Coordinates of C-alpha atoms in Angstrom, one line a residue:
Chain A
M1 CA -28.8 -35.5 -18.5
K2 CA -29.1 -38.0 -15.6
T3 CA -32.5 -38.9 -14.3
A4 CA -33.1 -38.8 -10.5
V5 CA -32.9 -42.6 -10.4
Q6 CA -29.6 -42.6 -12.3
Y7 CA -28.3 -40.0 -9.9
E8 CA -29.2 -42.1 -6.9
E9 CA -27.6 -45.2 -8.6
S10 CA -24.4 -43.2 -9.3
L11 CA -24.1 -42.3 -5.6
R12 CA -24.4 -46.0 -4.6
K13 CA -21.2 -46.6 -6.7
L14 CA -19.2 -44.2 -4.6
D15 CA -16.9 -45.5 -1.9
L16 CA -17.2 -42.6 0.5
T17 CA -15.7 -42.6 4.0
V18 CA -18.5 -41.1 6.1
Y19 CA -18.8 -40.9 9.9
M20 CA -21.9 -40.0 11.9
F21 CA -22.4 -40.3 15.6
G22 CA -19.0 -41.8 15.9
E23 CA -19.5 -44.6 13.5
K24 CA -18.5 -45.3 9.9
L25 CA -21.6 -45.6 7.7
E26 CA -21.8 -48.6 5.5
N27 CA -24.7 -47.3 3.5
V28 CA -24.9 -43.5 3.0
V29 CA -27.7 -43.3 0.5
D30 CA -30.3 -45.1 2.6
N31 CA -29.3 -43.7 5.9
P32 CA -32.6 -42.1 7.2
I33 CA -30.9 -39.0 8.4
I34 CA -29.0 -38.4 5.2
R35 CA -31.6 -39.6 2.7
P36 CA -33.8 -36.5 2.7
S37 CA -30.8 -34.5 1.6
M38 CA -30.2 -36.9 -1.2
N39 CA -33.8 -36.6 -2.2
A40 CA -33.5 -32.8 -2.4
V41 CA -30.5 -33.1 -4.8
A42 CA -32.3 -35.8 -6.8
K43 CA -35.1 -33.3 -7.2
T44 CA -32.7 -31.1 -9.2
Y45 CA -32.4 -34.0 -11.7
E46 CA -36.1 -34.9 -11.7
M47 CA -37.3 -31.3 -12.3
A48 CA -34.9 -30.8 -15.2
A49 CA -36.7 -33.6 -17.0
R50 CA -40.2 -32.2 -16.5
P51 CA -41.6 -30.0 -19.4
E52 CA -43.2 -27.5 -16.9
F53 CA -39.8 -26.7 -15.4
E54 CA -37.2 -27.4 -18.1
D55 CA -37.2 -23.8 -19.3
I56 CA -35.5 -22.8 -16.1
M57 CA -33.8 -26.1 -15.1
T58 CA -31.9 -26.7 -18.3
A59 CA -29.6 -24.8 -20.5
T60 CA -27.5 -25.2 -23.7
S61 CA -23.8 -25.9 -23.1
H62 CA -21.5 -23.3 -24.6
L63 CA -19.0 -26.1 -25.0
T64 CA -21.0 -28.8 -26.7
G65 CA -24.3 -27.3 -27.7
K66 CA -26.0 -30.1 -25.8
K67 CA -28.9 -29.6 -23.5
I68 CA -27.6 -29.8 -19.9
N69 CA -28.8 -29.4 -16.4
R70 CA -28.5 -25.6 -15.5
F71 CA -26.6 -26.5 -12.4
T72 CA -23.6 -27.4 -14.6
H73 CA -24.0 -24.3 -16.9
I74 CA -21.6 -21.4 -17.4
H75 CA -23.6 -18.2 -17.7
Q76 CA -23.5 -16.9 -21.2
G77 CA -25.7 -13.8 -20.6
T78 CA -27.7 -11.9 -18.1
G79 CA -30.7 -14.1 -19.1
D80 CA -28.8 -17.1 -17.7
L81 CA -28.1 -15.2 -14.5
V82 CA -31.8 -14.4 -14.2
K83 CA -32.7 -18.0 -14.8
K84 CA -30.3 -19.1 -12.1
T85 CA -32.1 -16.8 -9.6
K86 CA -35.5 -18.2 -10.7
M87 CA -34.1 -21.8 -10.4
G88 CA -33.1 -21.1 -6.8
R89 CA -36.6 -20.0 -6.0
L90 CA -38.2 -22.8 -7.9
M91 CA -36.1 -25.5 -6.1
G92 CA -36.5 -23.9 -2.7
A93 CA -40.3 -23.9 -3.2
H94 CA -40.4 -27.5 -4.3
T95 CA -38.1 -28.9 -1.6
G96 CA -38.7 -26.5 1.3
C97 CA -35.0 -26.8 2.2
C98 CA -31.5 -26.4 1.0
F99 CA -31.1 -28.5 -2.2
Q100 CA -27.3 -28.2 -2.1
R101 CA -26.4 -27.9 -5.7
C102 CA -25.9 -24.2 -6.0
V103 CA -22.3 -24.3 -4.6
G104 CA -21.3 -26.4 -7.6
I105 CA -22.6 -24.0 -10.3
D106 CA -21.1 -21.1 -8.4
A107 CA -17.7 -22.8 -8.1
L108 CA -17.7 -23.7 -11.8
N109 CA -18.5 -20.2 -12.9
A110 CA -16.0 -18.6 -10.6
L111 CA -13.3 -20.9 -11.8
S112 CA -14.2 -20.3 -15.5
M113 CA -13.1 -16.7 -15.0
T114 CA -10.2 -17.1 -12.6
T115 CA -8.4 -19.8 -14.5
F116 CA -8.7 -17.7 -17.7
E117 CA -7.2 -14.7 -16.0
I118 CA -4.4 -16.6 -14.3
D119 CA -3.4 -18.0 -17.7
E120 CA -3.4 -14.5 -19.2
V121 CA -0.9 -13.3 -16.6
H122 CA 1.2 -16.5 -16.0
G123 CA 0.9 -18.4 -19.3
T124 CA -0.4 -21.4 -17.4
E125 CA -2.9 -23.9 -18.7
Y126 CA -5.5 -23.9 -15.9
N127 CA -8.4 -22.8 -18.1
R128 CA -7.9 -25.7 -20.6
R129 CA -7.8 -28.1 -17.6
F130 CA -10.9 -26.5 -16.2
L131 CA -12.8 -26.7 -19.4
E132 CA -12.0 -30.4 -19.8
F133 CA -13.3 -30.9 -16.2
L134 CA -16.4 -28.8 -17.0
R135 CA -17.1 -30.8 -20.1
Y136 CA -16.9 -34.0 -18.0
V137 CA -19.3 -32.5 -15.4
Q138 CA -21.8 -31.4 -18.0
D139 CA -21.7 -34.7 -20.0
E140 CA -22.1 -36.8 -16.8
D141 CA -24.5 -34.3 -15.2
L142 CA -22.5 -34.4 -11.9
M143 CA -23.2 -32.9 -8.5
C144 CA -20.3 -30.8 -7.4
D145 CA -19.5 -29.6 -3.9
G146 CA -17.9 -26.1 -4.0
A147 CA -15.6 -26.4 -1.0
M148 CA -14.3 -23.0 0.1
T149 CA -14.5 -22.5 3.9
D150 CA -11.4 -23.6 5.9
P151 CA -11.5 -24.1 9.6
K152 CA -9.4 -20.9 9.9
G153 CA -8.1 -21.5 13.5
D154 CA -7.0 -18.1 15.0
R155 CA -8.9 -15.6 12.9
S156 CA -6.4 -12.9 13.6
L157 CA -3.6 -14.8 11.8
P158 CA -3.0 -15.5 8.1
P159 CA -2.7 -19.1 7.0
H160 CA 1.1 -19.3 7.2
Q161 CA 1.2 -18.0 10.8
Q162 CA -1.3 -20.5 12.3
E163 CA 0.0 -22.6 15.1
D164 CA -1.4 -25.6 13.3
P165 CA -0.5 -25.2 9.6
D166 CA -3.4 -27.4 8.6
M167 CA -6.0 -24.8 9.7
Y168 CA -6.2 -23.8 6.0
L169 CA -6.0 -26.5 3.3
R170 CA -2.5 -26.5 1.8
V171 CA -0.1 -28.2 -0.5
V172 CA 2.3 -30.4 1.6
E173 CA 4.1 -32.0 -1.3
E174 CA 4.5 -31.2 -5.0
R175 CA 5.3 -34.1 -7.4
E176 CA 5.7 -34.3 -11.1
D177 CA 2.3 -35.9 -11.6
G178 CA 0.5 -33.8 -9.1
I179 CA 0.3 -32.5 -5.5
I180 CA -0.5 -33.9 -2.0
V181 CA -2.9 -31.7 0.0
R182 CA -3.8 -31.7 3.7
G183 CA -6.4 -29.7 5.6
A184 CA -10.2 -29.5 5.9
K185 CA -13.2 -27.7 4.5
A186 CA -16.0 -27.0 7.0
H187 CA -19.8 -26.7 6.6
Q188 CA -19.7 -28.5 3.3
T189 CA -23.3 -28.5 2.0
G190 CA -24.3 -31.6 0.2
A191 CA -20.8 -33.1 0.5
V192 CA -21.8 -36.7 0.7
N193 CA -24.3 -36.3 -2.1
S194 CA -21.6 -35.1 -4.4
H195 CA -19.6 -36.8 -7.2
E196 CA -16.8 -34.2 -7.2
I197 CA -15.3 -31.9 -4.6
I198 CA -14.1 -28.5 -6.0
V199 CA -11.7 -27.0 -3.6
M200 CA -11.0 -23.2 -3.6
P201 CA -9.0 -21.0 -1.2
T202 CA -11.1 -19.2 1.4
I203 CA -9.4 -15.8 1.7
A204 CA -7.1 -13.4 -0.1
M205 CA -3.5 -14.3 0.4
R206 CA 0.0 -13.0 0.4
E207 CA 3.3 -14.4 -0.9
E208 CA 4.0 -16.3 2.4
D209 CA 0.7 -18.1 1.9
R210 CA 1.7 -19.6 -1.4
D211 CA 1.2 -23.2 -0.3
Y212 CA -2.4 -22.3 0.6
A213 CA -3.3 -20.7 -2.8
V214 CA -4.6 -23.9 -4.3
S215 CA -7.7 -24.9 -6.2
F216 CA -8.5 -28.3 -7.7
A217 CA -11.3 -30.9 -8.2
V218 CA -11.2 -34.5 -7.1
P219 CA -13.8 -37.3 -7.1
S220 CA -15.6 -37.3 -3.7
D221 CA -14.4 -40.8 -2.9
T222 CA -10.8 -40.1 -3.4
S223 CA -8.5 -41.9 -0.9
G224 CA -7.7 -39.8 2.1
I225 CA -11.0 -37.8 2.2
T226 CA -13.2 -38.4 5.2
Y227 CA -16.6 -36.8 5.9
I228 CA -17.9 -36.1 9.4
M229 CA -21.6 -35.3 9.3
G230 CA -23.0 -32.3 11.0
R231 CA -25.9 -32.6 13.4
Q232 CA -29.1 -30.7 12.9
S233 CA -31.7 -29.8 15.4
C234 CA -34.4 -32.6 15.6
D235 CA -32.3 -34.8 13.3
L236 CA -33.2 -38.0 15.2
R237 CA -36.9 -37.6 14.4
K238 CA -36.1 -39.1 11.0
T239 CA -35.2 -42.3 12.8
E240 CA -38.4 -42.6 14.8
G241 CA -40.4 -44.5 12.2
G242 CA -43.3 -42.1 11.7
N243 CA -43.5 -39.1 9.4
L244 CA -45.6 -36.4 11.0
D245 CA -43.0 -35.1 13.5
Q246 CA -40.4 -34.6 10.7
G247 CA -42.5 -31.8 9.3
N248 CA -41.0 -32.1 5.8
L249 CA -41.6 -35.8 4.8
F250 CA -39.3 -35.8 1.8
Y251 CA -36.5 -33.4 1.8
G252 CA -33.7 -31.9 3.8
G253 CA -30.2 -30.6 3.7
H254 CA -26.9 -31.6 5.2
E255 CA -23.4 -30.2 6.0
A256 CA -20.2 -32.1 6.8
L257 CA -16.7 -31.4 7.8
V258 CA -14.5 -32.7 4.9
V259 CA -11.0 -33.8 6.0
F260 CA -8.3 -34.1 3.4
D261 CA -5.6 -36.3 4.9
N262 CA -2.7 -36.3 2.5
V263 CA -4.9 -36.5 -0.6
F264 CA -3.3 -36.8 -4.1
V265 CA -4.5 -34.4 -6.8
P266 CA -3.4 -35.2 -10.3
R267 CA -1.9 -32.3 -12.2
E268 CA -4.8 -32.2 -14.8
R269 CA -7.2 -31.4 -12.0
I270 CA -5.3 -28.5 -10.5
F271 CA -6.8 -25.0 -11.3
M272 CA -4.5 -22.8 -9.2
L273 CA -1.2 -23.6 -7.6
G274 CA 0.6 -20.8 -5.8
E275 CA -0.8 -17.8 -7.7
V276 CA -1.5 -15.9 -4.5
A277 CA -2.7 -12.8 -6.2
F278 CA -5.7 -14.6 -7.6
A279 CA -6.8 -16.3 -4.4
G280 CA -8.9 -13.2 -3.3
H281 CA -10.1 -12.8 -6.9
L282 CA -11.5 -16.4 -6.9
V283 CA -13.1 -15.9 -3.4
E284 CA -14.8 -12.7 -4.4
R285 CA -16.2 -14.1 -7.6
F286 CA -17.5 -17.3 -5.9
A287 CA -18.9 -15.3 -3.0
S288 CA -20.7 -12.9 -5.4
Y289 CA -22.4 -15.7 -7.3
H290 CA -23.2 -17.5 -4.1
R291 CA -24.7 -14.4 -2.6
Q292 CA -27.0 -14.3 -5.6
S293 CA -27.9 -17.9 -5.0
Y294 CA -29.8 -17.1 -1.8
A295 CA -32.9 -16.6 -4.0
C296 CA -33.5 -20.1 -2.8
K297 CA -34.7 -18.7 0.5
T298 CA -37.5 -17.0 -1.3
G299 CA -38.6 -20.4 -2.4
V300 CA -38.5 -21.8 1.1
G301 CA -40.2 -18.6 2.2
D302 CA -43.0 -19.4 -0.3
V303 CA -43.5 -22.7 1.5
L304 CA -43.4 -21.0 5.0
I305 CA -45.9 -18.3 3.9
G306 CA -48.2 -21.0 2.5
A307 CA -47.9 -22.9 5.8
A308 CA -48.7 -19.8 7.9
Q309 CA -51.8 -19.0 5.8
T310 CA -52.9 -22.6 6.1
I311 CA -52.6 -22.8 9.9
A312 CA -54.4 -19.5 10.1
E313 CA -57.3 -21.0 8.1
Y314 CA -57.1 -24.2 10.2
N315 CA -57.3 -22.1 13.4
G316 CA -60.2 -20.0 12.0
A317 CA -58.1 -16.9 12.3
Q318 CA -57.4 -16.1 8.7
N319 CA -59.9 -13.1 8.6
A320 CA -58.4 -11.3 11.6
S321 CA -56.9 -8.1 10.3
H322 CA -53.6 -8.6 12.1
I323 CA -53.2 -12.0 10.6
K324 CA -53.8 -10.7 7.1
D325 CA -51.3 -7.9 7.7
K326 CA -48.6 -10.4 8.9
I327 CA -49.1 -12.5 5.8
I328 CA -48.7 -9.3 3.7
E329 CA -45.5 -8.5 5.6
M330 CA -44.1 -12.0 5.1
N331 CA -44.7 -11.7 1.4
H332 CA -43.2 -8.2 1.2
L333 CA -40.0 -9.5 2.9
N334 CA -39.9 -12.6 0.8
E335 CA -40.2 -10.7 -2.5
T336 CA -37.6 -8.2 -1.3
M337 CA -35.1 -11.0 -1.2
F338 CA -36.1 -12.1 -4.7
C339 CA -35.7 -8.5 -5.9
G340 CA -32.1 -8.4 -4.8
S341 CA -31.2 -11.6 -6.5
L342 CA -33.0 -10.7 -9.7
A343 CA -31.4 -7.2 -9.7
C344 CA -27.8 -8.4 -9.4
A345 CA -28.5 -10.9 -12.2
A346 CA -30.2 -8.5 -14.6
E347 CA -27.3 -6.0 -14.0
G348 CA -24.6 -8.6 -14.7
H349 CA -21.8 -8.2 -17.2
K350 CA -19.4 -10.1 -19.4
E351 CA -16.0 -10.8 -18.0
P352 CA -12.9 -11.3 -20.2
S353 CA -13.3 -15.1 -20.1
G354 CA -16.8 -14.7 -21.7
T355 CA -18.6 -15.7 -18.5
F356 CA -21.2 -13.4 -17.2
L357 CA -20.8 -12.2 -13.6
V358 CA -23.5 -10.7 -11.4
N359 CA -23.4 -7.1 -10.3
T360 CA -21.3 -7.6 -7.2
L361 CA -22.6 -4.6 -5.2
L362 CA -26.2 -5.8 -5.7
A363 CA -25.3 -9.4 -4.9
N364 CA -23.9 -8.3 -1.6
V365 CA -27.0 -6.2 -0.9
C366 CA -29.2 -9.2 -1.7
K367 CA -27.3 -11.5 0.7
Q368 CA -27.2 -8.8 3.4
N369 CA -31.1 -8.8 3.3
V370 CA -31.0 -12.6 3.4
T371 CA -29.0 -12.5 6.7
R372 CA -32.0 -10.8 8.3
L373 CA -35.4 -11.2 6.5
P374 CA -35.9 -15.0 6.9
Y375 CA -35.6 -14.5 10.7
E376 CA -38.4 -11.9 10.6
I377 CA -40.5 -14.1 8.3
A378 CA -39.9 -17.0 10.6
R379 CA -40.9 -14.9 13.6
L380 CA -44.2 -13.9 11.9
A381 CA -44.9 -17.5 11.0
Q382 CA -44.4 -18.6 14.6
D383 CA -46.6 -15.7 15.7
I384 CA -49.4 -16.9 13.4
A385 CA -48.9 -20.5 14.3
G386 CA -49.2 -20.1 18.0
G387 CA -47.4 -21.9 20.8
L388 CA -48.8 -25.3 20.0
M389 CA -46.0 -25.6 17.4
V390 CA -43.5 -26.2 20.2
T391 CA -45.7 -27.8 22.9
L392 CA -47.3 -30.4 20.7
P393 CA -46.9 -34.0 21.8
S394 CA -45.4 -36.6 19.5
E395 CA -46.9 -38.5 16.6
K396 CA -46.7 -41.7 18.8
D397 CA -49.1 -40.0 21.3
L398 CA -51.5 -39.1 18.5
K399 CA -51.5 -42.8 17.5
S400 CA -51.6 -44.1 21.1
P401 CA -54.8 -46.1 21.9
E402 CA -54.8 -44.5 25.3
V403 CA -54.2 -40.8 24.8
G404 CA -54.6 -40.4 21.0
K405 CA -58.3 -39.6 21.4
W406 CA -57.5 -36.7 23.7
M407 CA -55.1 -35.3 21.2
E408 CA -57.7 -35.7 18.5
K409 CA -60.2 -33.9 20.7
Y410 CA -58.2 -31.1 22.2
F411 CA -56.0 -30.2 19.3
K412 CA -58.9 -29.8 16.9
G413 CA -59.2 -26.5 15.2
K414 CA -61.9 -25.8 12.6
A415 CA -64.5 -28.6 12.5
E416 CA -63.9 -29.5 8.9
I417 CA -60.2 -29.9 9.3
S418 CA -58.7 -33.1 10.7
T419 CA -56.6 -32.7 13.8
E420 CA -53.8 -34.6 12.1
D421 CA -53.7 -32.1 9.2
R422 CA -53.5 -29.3 11.6
L423 CA -50.6 -30.9 13.4
R424 CA -48.8 -31.7 10.1
I425 CA -48.8 -28.0 9.1
L426 CA -47.6 -27.0 12.6
R427 CA -44.7 -29.5 12.3
L428 CA -43.8 -28.1 8.9
I429 CA -43.5 -24.6 10.4
E430 CA -41.5 -26.0 13.3
N431 CA -39.2 -27.8 10.8
I432 CA -38.4 -24.6 8.8
T433 CA -38.2 -22.2 11.7
L434 CA -36.4 -24.3 14.4
G435 CA -36.1 -27.9 13.2
T436 CA -33.8 -29.5 10.6
A437 CA -34.6 -27.1 7.8
A438 CA -33.9 -24.0 10.0
V439 CA -30.2 -24.9 9.5
G440 CA -30.7 -23.8 5.9
Y441 CA -33.4 -21.2 6.3
L442 CA -32.0 -19.3 9.2
T443 CA -28.4 -19.9 10.2
E444 CA -27.2 -20.7 6.7
S445 CA -28.9 -17.5 5.6
M446 CA -26.9 -15.7 8.2
H447 CA -23.5 -17.3 7.6
G448 CA -23.6 -19.1 4.2
A449 CA -21.7 -17.3 1.4
G450 CA -20.1 -15.2 4.1
S451 CA -21.3 -13.8 7.4
P452 CA -23.1 -10.4 7.4
Q453 CA -19.9 -8.3 8.0
A454 CA -18.3 -9.7 4.9
Q455 CA -21.1 -8.2 2.8
R456 CA -20.9 -4.9 4.6
I457 CA -17.2 -4.7 3.8
M458 CA -18.0 -5.4 0.1
I459 CA -20.8 -2.9 0.1
S460 CA -18.5 -0.2 1.6
R461 CA -15.8 -0.9 -1.0
Q462 CA -18.1 -0.7 -4.0
V463 CA -20.4 2.3 -3.3
N464 CA -19.2 5.7 -4.7
L465 CA -19.6 7.9 -1.6
K466 CA -17.8 10.8 -3.2
E467 CA -20.3 10.9 -6.0
K468 CA -23.2 10.8 -3.5
Q469 CA -21.6 13.7 -1.6
K470 CA -21.3 15.7 -4.8
L471 CA -24.9 15.2 -5.6
A472 CA -26.0 16.4 -2.1
K473 CA -23.7 19.4 -2.2
R474 CA -24.9 20.5 -5.6
L475 CA -28.5 20.6 -4.5
C476 CA -27.9 22.7 -1.4
G477 CA -25.5 25.1 -2.8
V478 CA -22.3 23.8 -1.2
N479 CA -19.3 24.4 -3.4
P480 CA -17.7 21.2 -4.7
E481 CA -14.1 20.8 -3.6
Chain B
M1 CA -60.5 -38.0 -36.1
K2 CA -58.0 -35.5 -34.8
S3 CA -57.7 -32.5 -37.1
R4 CA -55.1 -30.3 -35.6
I5 CA -51.8 -30.6 -33.7
F6 CA -50.9 -28.3 -30.7
G7 CA -47.6 -28.2 -29.0
I8 CA -47.1 -27.1 -25.4
K9 CA -44.2 -25.0 -24.1
Y10 CA -44.0 -23.9 -20.4
C11 CA -42.1 -21.2 -18.8
G12 CA -40.0 -22.5 -15.9
G13 CA -42.6 -21.8 -13.3
C14 CA -40.5 -20.0 -10.6
N15 CA -43.4 -18.1 -9.1
P16 CA -46.6 -18.8 -11.1
G17 CA -49.7 -16.8 -10.4
Y18 CA -51.9 -19.9 -11.1
D19 CA -51.5 -23.6 -11.7
R20 CA -50.2 -24.0 -15.2
L21 CA -50.8 -27.8 -15.3
E22 CA -54.4 -27.3 -14.2
L23 CA -54.9 -24.8 -16.9
I24 CA -53.5 -27.0 -19.7
D25 CA -55.7 -29.8 -18.4
S26 CA -58.8 -27.6 -18.7
I27 CA -57.8 -26.4 -22.2
K28 CA -57.4 -30.0 -23.3
T29 CA -60.8 -30.9 -21.8
G30 CA -62.4 -27.9 -23.5
L31 CA -60.9 -28.7 -26.9
G32 CA -61.7 -32.4 -26.6
E33 CA -60.8 -34.9 -29.3
Q34 CA -60.2 -32.5 -32.1
I35 CA -56.7 -31.7 -31.0
Q36 CA -53.6 -34.0 -31.0
W37 CA -51.1 -32.8 -28.3
T38 CA -47.4 -32.9 -28.8
S39 CA -44.1 -31.3 -27.6
F40 CA -43.3 -27.8 -28.6
E41 CA -40.3 -29.2 -30.5
D42 CA -42.5 -31.2 -32.8
S43 CA -42.4 -29.5 -36.2
R44 CA -45.8 -30.9 -37.1
A45 CA -47.5 -28.6 -34.5
D46 CA -50.0 -26.1 -36.0
K47 CA -49.8 -24.0 -32.9
V48 CA -47.7 -24.0 -29.8
L49 CA -49.3 -22.8 -26.6
I50 CA -46.7 -21.0 -24.5
I51 CA -48.0 -21.4 -20.9
C52 CA -46.4 -18.7 -18.7
G53 CA -47.0 -18.4 -15.0
C54 CA -47.0 -14.6 -15.0
S55 CA -47.0 -11.5 -17.3
T56 CA -43.2 -11.5 -17.5
Q57 CA -43.7 -14.3 -20.1
C58 CA -40.0 -15.3 -19.9
A59 CA -40.3 -18.7 -21.7
E60 CA -37.5 -19.1 -24.3
V61 CA -39.3 -19.4 -27.7
E62 CA -36.6 -18.7 -30.3
H63 CA -37.0 -22.2 -31.8
I64 CA -40.8 -21.8 -32.2
P65 CA -41.9 -20.1 -35.4
Q66 CA -43.5 -16.7 -34.7
E67 CA -46.7 -17.6 -36.5
K68 CA -47.3 -20.7 -34.3
R69 CA -46.9 -19.0 -31.0
V70 CA -49.9 -18.5 -28.7
W71 CA -48.9 -16.8 -25.5
I72 CA -51.0 -17.5 -22.4
H73 CA -50.1 -16.0 -19.0
T74 CA -53.5 -16.1 -17.2
P75 CA -56.3 -18.6 -17.0
D76 CA -58.7 -15.8 -18.1
F77 CA -57.5 -15.7 -21.7
D78 CA -59.8 -15.8 -24.7
R79 CA -60.2 -19.5 -25.4
S80 CA -62.1 -18.9 -28.6
S81 CA -58.8 -18.1 -30.3
L82 CA -57.7 -21.7 -29.9
K83 CA -60.6 -22.9 -32.0
E84 CA -59.8 -20.7 -35.0

């Protein structure tokens, strides 16, 4: 396994084409806006090496029998699925943000099943190729971006009917040694912190969409790939020189638009090519795993609850009954999310490929809760924090020889707590509920792994309404039909 | 002169009810010089303390011989058992 230092060194060797604020970045790793996100991924390496976390953070490869980082593991039982849920919470709690590595494990596990099943039907060799790629990922302990979401253009039209045919990533040329692809993947979490980009289709497809039914993996610095960094609320605070106003001093997340401008993919790295019937299959598998992955928000919730309790104490309000009740409610909501992720893991099952898949109904229920509950937890945290969280002057004012004394005086809470400590905890709450980390804690909770309606459709497909009606009719004496 | 060897195995610590590292520090302090500490994978260990953050006690222990396992999931466990 790589150490965190080795991971950072490996990123420095990549020749990525990254744009931010209209300029090409010469040094991605040390860019102050991106670096916290690299730190968060590096934490997945660091924690795997620590005895007090390794039971969750590592696994035994079913390919080699070697100890590997769990983020590269293929689930061999429901115990592995449960540990993945726990890993999400653990990492969320220790970073307070999106640590970006779950899309990779989810893409790997989904492809382990879909490549197997395509081969069963078509006699192809995608699973062999995939397993070779997987072995490489495990041996080198690589960070993978699972790239699914296409820009999608006009949502009422399928890929082949879009006015601009590049609105969904597609094959533009097939050669003997591989394919040329063009298109883009949007909202790519952790893209510039990744060694490999694993591309998957974004929706179920029909025969006319054959060119769009493509899955593959390429190194992140492959020629023709360009990254355009997404902005985050309050992102420029990371460039101001201080550290108080950032809220979270160490960690953050990032998303990017990843453009594939005529990118060559060697044949050995292709995992689906035109098998349209399996596009939806792959999407559903990936989405189910990824909806389980939102246990990470429970970990971020742990941080937010801790921050809310702390500011209550710093304000001298911790014994007020309504504050206690709000903290209880935050915990209730937070553990409800954890319950969903744990349940879909514990109720998982073995697929024909040997990979264990979560219970897909419960995974969708889990994620549906995650589209809502962090917003309520955040509201309660802001309620407890008070308005100062958003009216607070800057760190530079606190350090100002002219006005700093007044900030020290008038923003004091409990006598034994320093003003600076009080302001630090307020900035952390701001960071998670409306600053850079709110991208991950709130809006990503809403739309990541599919927007709320996507889960509702899956829930409606999977519940057995007829059976529920039969139960009701039996109890009240209505004759079954 | 150290007379016994203890290994330490932790659960993953996803949602611990107490600080597992603080607990092991206090155990080490309480037992003093008489114990040599090692990894749970060290076959020389006389006992392996399995430090779990909650009563689920989910740590994987299949490679630890049954007779060496000492399960701990709360700071309030009976410490006299470690001196036997």
